[in-house]
XYZ file of C-alpha atoms in Angstrom:
433
model
C 59.435 -44.342 -35.435
C 58.895 -41.647 -37.882
C 61.866 -39.258 -38.618
C 59.776 -36.080 -37.405
C 58.608 -37.858 -34.179
C 62.194 -38.839 -33.495
C 63.488 -35.202 -34.228
C 60.711 -33.929 -31.699
C 61.889 -36.317 -28.968
C 65.569 -35.237 -29.756
C 64.913 -31.633 -29.503
C 62.719 -32.315 -26.282
C 65.729 -34.155 -24.768
C 68.031 -31.204 -25.548
C 65.616 -28.553 -24.069
C 65.099 -30.800 -20.772
C 68.858 -30.667 -20.116
C 69.703 -27.231 -21.428
C 72.990 -26.626 -19.582
C 74.258 -30.109 -20.092
C 73.312 -30.136 -23.824
C 75.096 -26.660 -24.207
C 78.236 -27.759 -22.537
C 78.236 -30.969 -24.784
C 77.745 -28.952 -27.898
C 80.459 -26.487 -27.071
C 83.267 -28.393 -28.905
C 80.945 -28.390 -32.122
C 80.048 -24.709 -31.564
C 83.698 -23.532 -31.250
C 85.012 -25.718 -34.160
C 82.312 -24.411 -36.520
C 82.585 -20.728 -35.446
C 86.221 -20.863 -35.731
C 86.421 -22.139 -39.282
C 83.704 -19.737 -40.443
C 85.296 -16.744 -38.788
C 88.665 -17.321 -40.207
C 87.431 -18.155 -43.700
C 85.377 -15.111 -43.625
C 88.474 -13.055 -42.858
C 90.534 -14.931 -45.462
C 87.972 -14.680 -48.144
C 87.675 -10.926 -47.222
C 91.386 -10.511 -47.742
C 91.115 -12.217 -51.194
C 88.315 -9.787 -52.054
C 90.535 -6.839 -51.128
C 93.335 -8.244 -53.430
C 90.804 -8.709 -56.303
C 89.642 -5.112 -55.750
C 93.220 -3.908 -55.779
C 93.886 -5.819 -59.165
C 90.779 -4.157 -60.609
C 92.014 -0.654 -59.673
C 95.158 -1.460 -61.638
C 93.506 -2.814 -64.702
C 92.223 -6.273 -63.919
C 93.675 -9.776 -63.514
C 93.693 -10.138 -67.391
C 96.539 -7.697 -67.615
C 100.327 -7.791 -67.651
C 102.851 -4.999 -67.688
C 106.036 -4.699 -69.350
C 108.434 -2.052 -68.201
C 111.814 -0.716 -69.323
C 113.960 0.319 -66.384
C 117.782 0.885 -65.702
C 117.919 -2.371 -63.671
C 116.369 -5.777 -64.232
C 115.940 -8.826 -62.153
C 118.186 -11.909 -63.360
C 117.381 -14.804 -61.028
C 117.693 -13.466 -57.442
C 119.973 -10.529 -58.455
C 119.249 -7.142 -59.912
C 121.575 -6.370 -62.830
C 122.135 -3.234 -64.889
C 120.040 -3.120 -67.940
C 122.564 -2.393 -70.688
C 120.244 -2.823 -73.731
C 119.862 0.096 -76.193
C 116.334 -1.112 -77.006
C 113.266 0.737 -75.820
C 109.439 0.553 -76.342
C 108.110 2.743 -79.322
C 104.516 3.571 -80.368
C 104.972 1.403 -83.354
C 105.363 -1.583 -80.925
C 101.831 -0.796 -79.667
C 100.207 -0.933 -83.088
C 102.201 -4.008 -84.027
C 101.131 -5.925 -80.979
C 97.526 -4.929 -81.366
C 97.521 -5.790 -85.074
C 99.510 -9.192 -84.825
C 98.360 -10.609 -81.388
C 94.954 -12.228 -81.509
C 94.853 -12.824 -77.797
C 95.510 -9.111 -77.117
C 92.429 -6.739 -76.567
C 94.365 -3.411 -76.150
C 97.741 -2.189 -75.366
C 98.046 1.033 -73.169
C 101.454 2.833 -73.517
C 102.579 4.963 -70.476
C 105.351 7.227 -69.507
C 105.172 7.251 -65.650
C 106.578 9.749 -63.425
C 105.412 8.566 -59.854
C 106.849 11.455 -57.808
C 109.073 14.600 -57.841
C 106.470 16.676 -59.898
C 105.580 20.160 -58.426
C 102.040 21.347 -59.581
C 100.940 24.910 -58.998
C 97.978 27.118 -59.852
C 97.462 30.944 -60.110
C 96.275 31.399 -56.479
C 99.542 30.030 -55.137
C 98.252 26.529 -54.148
C 100.577 23.675 -55.053
C 101.002 19.926 -54.745
C 103.665 17.354 -54.883
C 102.523 14.531 -57.167
C 103.214 12.513 -60.225
C 102.042 12.063 -63.822
C 101.442 9.569 -66.363
C 101.689 10.189 -70.043
C 99.101 7.924 -71.573
C 97.035 7.678 -74.839
C 93.255 7.893 -75.255
C 92.703 4.204 -74.686
C 93.774 4.363 -70.832
C 90.529 5.255 -69.396
C 88.359 2.752 -71.005
C 91.117 0.041 -70.627
C 91.338 0.758 -66.817
C 87.565 0.932 -66.646
C 87.987 4.337 -64.874
C 85.065 6.790 -65.081
C 85.385 10.566 -65.549
C 83.540 12.826 -63.151
C 83.834 16.050 -64.837
C 84.720 17.078 -68.536
C 86.524 14.567 -70.625
C 89.521 12.329 -70.843
C 92.486 12.765 -73.287
C 91.185 12.349 -76.972
C 92.854 11.074 -80.041
C 93.175 14.567 -81.344
C 95.145 15.623 -78.297
C 97.737 12.759 -79.040
C 97.954 13.704 -82.751
C 98.361 17.447 -82.027
C 100.438 17.121 -78.902
C 97.994 19.195 -76.945
C 98.835 20.690 -73.643
C 95.917 19.403 -71.739
C 95.605 17.183 -68.426
C 93.215 15.193 -66.565
C 93.369 15.287 -62.725
C 92.960 12.776 -59.974
C 90.454 13.581 -57.247
C 93.220 14.245 -54.529
C 95.045 16.633 -56.817
C 91.796 18.373 -57.490
C 90.995 18.819 -53.725
C 94.612 20.128 -52.917
C 94.592 22.608 -55.727
C 91.076 23.705 -56.218
C 89.095 22.557 -53.106
C 85.363 22.185 -54.072
C 85.629 24.574 -57.004
C 85.548 23.055 -60.596
C 89.067 22.845 -62.201
C 87.795 22.424 -65.654
C 89.192 25.021 -67.981
C 91.800 26.158 -65.382
C 95.429 26.237 -66.061
C 98.064 24.455 -63.801
C 101.845 24.688 -64.107
C 103.740 21.384 -63.937
C 107.515 21.502 -62.986
C 109.293 18.091 -63.400
C 112.539 17.680 -61.594
C 115.517 15.842 -62.913
C 117.426 15.881 -66.276
C 116.107 16.192 -69.739
C 117.793 14.226 -72.634
C 117.605 14.957 -76.172
C 117.126 12.363 -78.969
C 120.948 12.266 -79.277
C 121.396 11.727 -75.589
C 122.591 15.132 -74.685
C 121.601 16.639 -71.238
C 119.667 19.782 -71.594
C 118.493 21.070 -68.277
C 117.586 20.145 -64.667
C 113.931 21.330 -64.414
C 111.226 21.601 -66.885
C 108.164 23.631 -66.430
C 104.985 23.622 -68.611
C 101.612 24.953 -68.541
C 98.515 22.728 -69.083
C 94.785 23.192 -69.287
C 92.565 20.954 -67.192
C 89.946 19.267 -69.385
C 88.748 16.510 -67.019
C 88.756 14.896 -63.416
C 88.839 11.177 -62.689
C 86.505 9.323 -60.370
C 87.964 8.252 -56.901
C 90.173 5.173 -57.148
C 92.160 4.814 -54.072
C 95.548 3.550 -53.187
C 97.193 0.394 -54.596
C 97.963 -2.038 -51.857
C 100.417 -3.860 -53.914
C 102.644 -0.963 -54.933
C 101.530 1.868 -52.663
C 100.707 4.382 -55.282
C 97.839 6.787 -54.551
C 95.955 6.598 -57.865
C 94.063 9.705 -56.926
C 97.120 11.607 -56.498
C 97.962 11.567 -60.088
C 97.871 13.742 -63.271
C 97.237 12.263 -66.759
C 98.922 13.988 -69.811
C 98.756 13.016 -73.520
C 101.622 10.689 -74.393
C 102.922 12.558 -77.270
C 102.834 15.775 -75.214
C 104.850 14.108 -72.481
C 107.424 13.055 -74.851
C 107.815 16.434 -76.430
C 107.674 18.599 -73.482
C 109.393 16.427 -70.841
C 111.410 13.354 -72.100
C 112.527 14.902 -75.148
C 112.540 11.526 -77.070
C 110.015 9.071 -78.629
C 110.679 6.330 -76.024
C 107.833 4.554 -74.084
C 108.787 3.205 -70.718
C 105.792 0.987 -69.814
C 103.173 -1.106 -71.688
C 100.042 -2.398 -70.064
C 98.601 -5.220 -72.247
C 95.154 -6.308 -71.763
C 94.364 -9.992 -72.886
C 90.795 -10.894 -74.036
C 90.380 -13.149 -71.013
C 92.373 -14.201 -67.898
C 92.683 -17.788 -69.574
C 94.490 -16.172 -72.662
C 97.212 -14.311 -70.654
C 99.901 -16.850 -71.113
C 99.238 -17.179 -74.817
C 99.061 -13.278 -75.018
C 102.584 -13.032 -73.329
C 104.145 -15.388 -75.848
C 102.542 -13.522 -78.831
C 103.731 -10.227 -77.520
C 107.249 -11.402 -76.968
C 107.425 -12.855 -80.429
C 106.370 -9.540 -81.853
C 108.904 -7.550 -79.830
C 111.742 -9.921 -80.829
C 110.960 -9.402 -84.472
C 111.182 -5.605 -84.075
C 113.943 -5.333 -81.586
C 116.914 -7.223 -83.010
C 115.639 -10.708 -81.746
C 115.585 -9.251 -78.134
C 112.947 -9.828 -75.525
C 115.081 -9.410 -72.583
C 115.315 -5.553 -72.575
C 112.239 -5.129 -70.458
C 110.800 -6.862 -67.247
C 107.441 -8.383 -67.064
C 104.832 -8.131 -64.263
C 101.899 -10.573 -64.549
C 98.940 -9.742 -62.261
C 98.101 -13.618 -62.053
C 101.348 -14.214 -60.131
C 100.076 -12.421 -57.137
C 96.568 -14.207 -57.296
C 98.391 -17.525 -57.612
C 100.538 -16.691 -54.487
C 97.234 -15.686 -52.686
C 95.520 -18.923 -53.711
C 98.522 -20.930 -52.287
C 98.359 -18.938 -49.038
C 94.565 -19.414 -48.844
C 94.886 -23.223 -49.188
C 97.505 -23.397 -46.484
C 95.302 -21.368 -44.217
C 92.279 -23.480 -44.868
C 94.210 -26.758 -44.417
C 95.540 -25.370 -41.090
C 92.012 -24.156 -40.095
C 90.436 -27.415 -41.159
C 92.846 -29.352 -38.873
C 92.241 -27.125 -35.839
C 88.453 -27.267 -36.444
C 88.756 -31.037 -36.930
C 90.199 -31.428 -33.591
C 87.452 -29.200 -31.993
C 84.896 -31.240 -33.718
C 86.518 -34.417 -32.603
C 86.234 -33.251 -29.020
C 82.712 -32.223 -29.495
C 81.922 -35.624 -30.968
C 83.458 -37.463 -27.994
C 81.153 -35.159 -25.831
C 78.148 -36.045 -27.749
C 78.951 -39.814 -27.498
C 79.478 -39.483 -23.782
C 76.245 -37.648 -23.296
C 74.335 -40.086 -25.361
C 75.687 -42.906 -23.237
C 74.537 -41.199 -20.264
C 71.061 -40.766 -21.697
C 70.856 -44.420 -22.548
C 71.707 -45.329 -18.996
C 69.313 -42.556 -17.626
C 66.545 -43.881 -20.148
C 66.763 -47.622 -19.739
C 63.403 -48.121 -18.308
C 61.904 -45.840 -20.995
C 63.606 -47.962 -23.694
C 62.297 -51.098 -22.069
C 58.838 -49.765 -21.983
C 58.852 -48.682 -25.504
C 59.923 -52.167 -26.744
C 57.249 -53.644 -24.454
C 54.623 -51.541 -26.312
C 55.828 -52.837 -29.778
C 58.781 -50.559 -30.561
C 61.175 -52.412 -32.900
C 64.926 -52.321 -32.446
C 65.296 -50.019 -35.463
C 62.885 -47.619 -33.850
C 65.084 -47.234 -30.725
C 68.158 -46.951 -32.953
C 66.700 -44.103 -35.074
C 65.394 -42.230 -31.854
C 68.760 -42.071 -30.235
C 70.564 -41.371 -33.514
C 68.301 -38.539 -34.402
C 68.885 -37.043 -30.858
C 72.733 -37.140 -31.470
C 72.221 -35.570 -34.977
C 69.838 -32.993 -33.733
C 72.269 -31.993 -30.967
C 75.163 -31.724 -33.485
C 72.854 -29.744 -35.959
C 71.871 -27.373 -33.372
C 75.315 -26.879 -32.163
C 76.394 -26.367 -35.759
C 73.657 -23.716 -36.346
C 74.722 -21.921 -33.295
C 78.420 -22.090 -34.309
C 77.426 -20.550 -37.738
C 75.767 -17.627 -35.984
C 78.683 -17.260 -33.653
C 81.064 -17.566 -36.611
C 79.318 -14.805 -38.623
C 79.451 -12.404 -35.756
C 83.078 -13.266 -34.945
C 83.963 -12.892 -38.594
C 82.458 -9.283 -38.496
C 84.257 -8.532 -35.125
C 87.617 -9.762 -36.533
C 87.180 -7.798 -39.727
C 86.722 -4.677 -37.497
C 89.789 -5.644 -35.538
C 91.828 -6.262 -38.781
C 91.098 -2.669 -40.045
C 92.437 -1.241 -36.679
C 95.730 -3.554 -36.759
C 96.295 -3.430 -40.531
C 95.952 0.227 -41.210
C 96.119 -0.047 -44.969
C 92.445 -0.511 -45.962
C 89.372 1.606 -44.755
C 87.100 -1.546 -44.800
C 87.846 -5.219 -44.461
C 85.015 -7.236 -45.887
C 83.790 -10.287 -43.867
C 82.789 -12.953 -46.558
C 80.662 -15.754 -45.363
C 79.688 -18.099 -48.172
C 76.513 -20.150 -48.278
C 78.766 -23.021 -49.449
C 80.835 -22.932 -46.098
C 77.738 -22.581 -43.964
C 76.150 -25.843 -45.615
C 79.502 -27.583 -45.382
C 79.711 -26.660 -41.700
C 76.203 -27.811 -40.748
C 76.434 -30.919 -42.866
C 79.602 -31.825 -41.157
C 78.284 -31.272 -37.941
C 75.416 -33.618 -38.654
C 77.991 -36.167 -39.824
C 79.772 -35.967 -36.400
C 76.427 -36.752 -34.878
C 75.800 -39.760 -36.892
C 79.355 -40.958 -36.384
C 79.589 -40.403 -32.668
C 76.025 -41.232 -31.982
C 75.778 -44.470 -33.622
C 77.434 -46.545 -30.907
C 75.113 -45.247 -28.113
C 72.074 -45.838 -30.397
C 73.170 -49.260 -31.304
C 73.665 -49.989 -27.507
C 70.170 -48.621 -26.790
C 68.529 -50.602 -29.397
C 70.163 -53.882 -28.197
C 68.774 -53.659 -24.583
C 66.455 -56.478 -23.690
C 62.898 -55.098 -22.798
C 62.673 -57.335 -19.678
C 66.166 -56.338 -18.334
C 65.425 -52.808 -19.227
C 62.175 -52.753 -17.230
C 63.876 -54.474 -14.138
C 66.469 -51.539 -14.035
C 66.116 -49.302 -11.003
C-alpha cells in the first residue's frame, strides 16, 4: 500500500468515528498543549529578563561598586578599606585590559534628591554623575538636545540630562531644553580631608537633553526614567566634595570575554591600590542569567515529565482504539488479503492510521498550546504586576519537537495493533461475523 493511500485511509477512519477519535487523542492534545503553553511562558520570562539586562547595559557588563558594607560569604561586614575608585583607574583599565571595551564611571544617588523649577513644580528623584561615554555604552538614545559632552566633563559644567518621568513631572508636554532646574541633595557633604561641611546642598543646572523612555529595572527596582544625569566632575565638585568614584560599569568586548575581563580589571586595580582588590563588591550580569538558565532547565524537566505521562496515557488510548479497530475491521482485513494485499500493506495501513491520529492530536495540541500560552501570559500580567506585558514565546523548534514526538508515540503504540492486524489469516478473517 502506498503511503498517501494509507494516510487517506487513516484520516477517513478518524473522520468516521469523530467523537471516539477525539477522546482517544485527548491525552496527546493535553500533553502537547501543556508543554507548549508552559514553555511559552517560561521563554517569555527569559525574554523579560534579557530585556531588563539590556536596560542596564547588557549581559556583557559587570559592575564594581564601593559601599560601606560588603558581603563576605553569607554575612555583611563593614568595609574598612581606605581605597576608592578614581578616574585614573578608568583610564588604566581601558589602556591595559584588552578584553574591556569601555568603562563608565558613575556616582549614583538613587533617592533623596529634591528637584524644583521656577513655576513651583518639584519632583523627588535621584541622579547619576556620569561621563560622556554613558549614553553610548548603555545604548540609550536622546530624544531632545544632547547628552553630556567631553567639554562638560573638562569644564565641570552645570548642565543636566533628564529622564522622561522627570520631564513629565516638572514640565509636562513643554520642552525643558534650556530651562533651569534647582537640585537639592540631602545628607552630609565631606571635604577632601574628611570634614563635614553642611547638611543640604543646592545647585542650579541647565537642561541640555532628555533621554528616551527606558522603564523600570526588575532586578533592582530602579525607575530608570526617574533619573537625572550630571557631569561626573560637576557632581564631585558640587555635591561630594572629593574626587572619589563610587561605581564602575565595565563593558567587555563580548559576553564570552567577561571572565577574562574581570581578572584583567582586578589585576590593574591591585597594582594601583596597594595590592588590594577586596575594597569593592562586584556584580556580574551573567550570574542572574545563569540562575535563570538553571531554573528554566528544572522547569522544562518537570514539564517534560508531566507531559510524558500525558502522552503515555494518550498512547495507551491510541493502542486501545487501534485494537478495537482491528477487531471491527477483521473482515475488511481478510478481504484485502484475499484480493492480494500483502502482510506489509496491512501493517503499514494500521500503523499510518495510528501515526495520523497522533499527528492530528499533536497539531491540535499545538494550536491549543499557543492560545493557552497567550491566555496564561495575559493572566501572568494580572497576577505579577511588575511588567506591562508578558510575551508568550512559542518557538518553531518546540512545535516541531511536539508534533514529531506525537508521531513517535503513534508508531510506538500503534505497532502492536498493526502487527496483530497483519498477522490475521485471510480465511479466518473472512469467517468472522
